[in-house]
Amino acid sequence: MINESALLESKSLRDSVLERTDVLDRVKALSLLPDGMHVTTAMVAAYFNVTVEAIRALVHDHRAELESNGYRVLTGQELSDFKQLSGIQSRTRSLALFSRRAVLNVAMLLRDSEVARQVRVYLLDMEYLARTQPVENPAPTDPTDVASLDDRIDQRITHILGKTVVPMFNALIETSGEHRKELIALRAGVQRIERRLHQHHARLKRLEGVRDNRPAVGVMAAMDAMNGRTFERHIAKLLQRDGCTNIVVQGGHGDRGVDIIALTAYGRRLVAQCKRFAPYLSLTSPDVQKFIGSAKVLYGADVALYVATCPFTPEALGIAAEAGITAVHRGVLEEWSAGEPLKILE
């Protein structure tokens, strides 16, 4: 079997596997811009856990190859049109974009990234299996086979848990005194099952996309396409899914710096600020400091969430940690939306 480092040296070998862009999502979820097709330099760097400068240096050394696989730089009217269509808010005069194929190309050229190495290993494993496994003629399968039936059952159970069982527990908890702790523990168990079914269903959908050669659209791409109000309602649904009650979405003028107020499953007062920013922007320490005043002083919150579709600067993360603010940055938000609960809510 060929060693993964061979992809670093052989362009012909790289060209032979460039169609397998689905490997990117199998190794790690790749967030896309709202157009569902491209990522920025910063997003590529985040995917491979390297610096933006490392990606720019790689582009400088291999620009022709990357351009042949979908890398491009937008300027002028083309950039203006793209910003308008995608909702990107930036004053930059140029914007580098990578297609999924170009991102896979980067994975086969980037030396100092464990994620890139994993992509190369996965690529060659798939190529080896494709060349060595015997070709079989499988019997035709009915569209309503066992897998699809299981999927439909999972969806039905998830619907019942979310729409019937959990609300029933909520009502019992509000009116119960003696058995409140036991009911809360039972509800938490039901919600864990519901989340696991959500995750299982999401994995099945991603696999269907791979089989049908359809590009996988990640949860972050969907959120990037939301407007501010829709994003706030999405966060409210995640809070409800994780056991929060008395949820009020109050984003807008007069909200005093807090978009959502609620009670956690254990009765703690929760407030949240929701920012739907472009993924190449960052929340800074002044943003967090302003929220600290609103959350702690004006609302007296026990749990304070600053939720954003973009990263936080290191200074902002440090201030948030010192003040007891939970910074739900882009990576955490993706996991939370996919079913992984926030530890602060457990």
JSON list of N, CA and C in Angstrom, two decimals, residues 228 231-232 235 257 259 273-278 283 287 290 306-310 312 328 333:
[
{"chain": "A", "resi": 228, "resn": "GLY", "atom": "N", "xyz": [-30.59, 37.33, 11.48]},
{"chain": "A", "resi": 228, "resn": "GLY", "atom": "CA", "xyz": [-30.37, 37.40, 12.92]},
{"chain": "A", "resi": 228, "resn": "GLY", "atom": "C", "xyz": [-31.50, 36.83, 13.74]},
{"chain": "A", "resi": 231, "resn": "PHE", "atom": "N", "xyz": [-31.70, 33.04, 13.54]},
{"chain": "A", "resi": 231, "resn": "PHE", "atom": "CA", "xyz": [-30.60, 32.46, 14.31]},
{"chain": "A", "resi": 231, "resn": "PHE", "atom": "C", "xyz": [-30.93, 32.44, 15.79]},
{"chain": "A", "resi": 232, "resn": "GLU", "atom": "N", "xyz": [-31.52, 33.52, 16.30]},
{"chain": "A", "resi": 232, "resn": "GLU", "atom": "CA", "xyz": [-31.91, 33.56, 17.72]},
{"chain": "A", "resi": 232, "resn": "GLU", "atom": "C", "xyz": [-32.93, 32.47, 18.03]},
{"chain": "A", "resi": 235, "resn": "ILE", "atom": "N", "xyz": [-31.21, 29.10, 18.30]},
{"chain": "A", "resi": 235, "resn": "ILE", "atom": "CA", "xyz": [-30.55, 28.91, 19.59]},
{"chain": "A", "resi": 235, "resn": "ILE", "atom": "C", "xyz": [-31.58, 28.61, 20.67]},
{"chain": "A", "resi": 257, "resn": "GLY", "atom": "N", "xyz": [-28.88, 44.27, 25.62]},
{"chain": "A", "resi": 257, "resn": "GLY", "atom": "CA", "xyz": [-27.71, 43.44, 25.37]},
{"chain": "A", "resi": 257, "resn": "GLY", "atom": "C", "xyz": [-27.89, 41.96, 25.56]},
{"chain": "A", "resi": 259, "resn": "ASP", "atom": "N", "xyz": [-30.29, 38.61, 24.12]},
{"chain": "A", "resi": 259, "resn": "ASP", "atom": "CA", "xyz": [-31.28, 38.19, 23.12]},
{"chain": "A", "resi": 259, "resn": "ASP", "atom": "C", "xyz": [-32.26, 37.15, 23.65]},
{"chain": "A", "resi": 273, "resn": "GLN", "atom": "N", "xyz": [-26.59, 35.88, 24.44]},
{"chain": "A", "resi": 273, "resn": "GLN", "atom": "CA", "xyz": [-26.41, 36.85, 23.36]},
{"chain": "A", "resi": 273, "resn": "GLN", "atom": "C", "xyz": [-26.07, 36.07, 22.10]},
{"chain": "A", "resi": 274, "resn": "CYS", "atom": "N", "xyz": [-26.72, 36.37, 20.98]},
{"chain": "A", "resi": 274, "resn": "CYS", "atom": "CA", "xyz": [-26.54, 35.62, 19.74]},
{"chain": "A", "resi": 274, "resn": "CYS", "atom": "C", "xyz": [-26.02, 36.55, 18.65]},
{"chain": "A", "resi": 275, "resn": "LYS", "atom": "N", "xyz": [-24.86, 36.18, 18.07]},
{"chain": "A", "resi": 275, "resn": "LYS", "atom": "CA", "xyz": [-24.26, 36.97, 17.00]},
{"chain": "A", "resi": 275, "resn": "LYS", "atom": "C", "xyz": [-24.04, 36.10, 15.78]},
{"chain": "A", "resi": 276, "resn": "ARG", "atom": "N", "xyz": [-24.72, 36.43, 14.69]},
{"chain": "A", "resi": 276, "resn": "ARG", "atom": "CA", "xyz": [-24.53, 35.69, 13.44]},
{"chain": "A", "resi": 276, "resn": "ARG", "atom": "C", "xyz": [-23.57, 36.51, 12.57]},
{"chain": "A", "resi": 277, "resn": "PHE", "atom": "N", "xyz": [-22.28, 36.32, 12.78]},
{"chain": "A", "resi": 277, "resn": "PHE", "atom": "CA", "xyz": [-21.24, 37.03, 12.05]},
{"chain": "A", "resi": 277, "resn": "PHE", "atom": "C", "xyz": [-20.62, 36.11, 11.00]},
{"chain": "A", "resi": 278, "resn": "ALA", "atom": "N", "xyz": [-20.02, 36.70, 10.00]},
{"chain": "A", "resi": 278, "resn": "ALA", "atom": "CA", "xyz": [-19.30, 35.92, 8.99]},
{"chain": "A", "resi": 278, "resn": "ALA", "atom": "C", "xyz": [-18.15, 35.17, 9.66]},
{"chain": "A", "resi": 283, "resn": "LEU", "atom": "N", "xyz": [-15.05, 37.92, 17.40]},
{"chain": "A", "resi": 283, "resn": "LEU", "atom": "CA", "xyz": [-15.57, 38.73, 18.49]},
{"chain": "A", "resi": 283, "resn": "LEU", "atom": "C", "xyz": [-14.40, 39.13, 19.38]},
{"chain": "A", "resi": 287, "resn": "ASP", "atom": "N", "xyz": [-16.57, 43.40, 22.95]},
{"chain": "A", "resi": 287, "resn": "ASP", "atom": "CA", "xyz": [-17.88, 42.74, 22.77]},
{"chain": "A", "resi": 287, "resn": "ASP", "atom": "C", "xyz": [-18.24, 41.93, 24.00]},
{"chain": "A", "resi": 290, "resn": "LYS", "atom": "N", "xyz": [-19.00, 44.10, 27.18]},
{"chain": "A", "resi": 290, "resn": "LYS", "atom": "CA", "xyz": [-20.34, 44.69, 27.14]},
{"chain": "A", "resi": 290, "resn": "LYS", "atom": "C", "xyz": [-21.38, 43.67, 27.58]},
{"chain": "A", "resi": 306, "resn": "TYR", "atom": "N", "xyz": [-22.52, 33.40, 25.35]},
{"chain": "A", "resi": 306, "resn": "TYR", "atom": "CA", "xyz": [-22.28, 34.30, 24.21]},
{"chain": "A", "resi": 306, "resn": "TYR", "atom": "C", "xyz": [-22.10, 33.38, 23.00]},
{"chain": "A", "resi": 307, "resn": "VAL", "atom": "N", "xyz": [-23.14, 33.31, 22.17]},
{"chain": "A", "resi": 307, "resn": "VAL", "atom": "CA", "xyz": [-23.17, 32.37, 21.06]},
{"chain": "A", "resi": 307, "resn": "VAL", "atom": "C", "xyz": [-22.87, 33.10, 19.76]},
{"chain": "A", "resi": 308, "resn": "ALA", "atom": "N", "xyz": [-21.92, 32.59, 18.97]},
{"chain": "A", "resi": 308, "resn": "ALA", "atom": "CA", "xyz": [-21.53, 33.28, 17.74]},
{"chain": "A", "resi": 308, "resn": "ALA", "atom": "C", "xyz": [-21.15, 32.28, 16.65]},
{"chain": "A", "resi": 309, "resn": "THR", "atom": "N", "xyz": [-21.40, 32.67, 15.41]},
{"chain": "A", "resi": 309, "resn": "THR", "atom": "CA", "xyz": [-21.02, 31.85, 14.25]},
{"chain": "A", "resi": 309, "resn": "THR", "atom": "C", "xyz": [-19.60, 32.14, 13.80]},
{"chain": "A", "resi": 310, "resn": "CYS", "atom": "N", "xyz": [-18.84, 32.84, 14.61]},
{"chain": "A", "resi": 310, "resn": "CYS", "atom": "CA", "xyz": [-17.45, 33.18, 14.27]},
{"chain": "A", "resi": 310, "resn": "CYS", "atom": "C", "xyz": [-16.56, 32.87, 15.47]},
{"chain": "A", "resi": 312, "resn": "PHE", "atom": "N", "xyz": [-13.74, 33.69, 18.60]},
{"chain": "A", "resi": 312, "resn": "PHE", "atom": "CA", "xyz": [-13.44, 34.75, 19.56]},
{"chain": "A", "resi": 312, "resn": "PHE", "atom": "C", "xyz": [-11.92, 34.98, 19.54]},
{"chain": "A", "resi": 328, "resn": "VAL", "atom": "N", "xyz": [-19.58, 30.35, 23.27]},
{"chain": "A", "resi": 328, "resn": "VAL", "atom": "CA", "xyz": [-19.97, 29.29, 22.33]},
{"chain": "A", "resi": 328, "resn": "VAL", "atom": "C", "xyz": [-19.54, 29.75, 20.94]},
{"chain": "A", "resi": 333, "resn": "LEU", "atom": "N", "xyz": [-20.46, 25.64, 18.62]},
{"chain": "A", "resi": 333, "resn": "LEU", "atom": "CA", "xyz": [-21.82, 25.79, 18.11]},
{"chain": "A", "resi": 333, "resn": "LEU", "atom": "C", "xyz": [-22.16, 24.68, 17.13]}
]
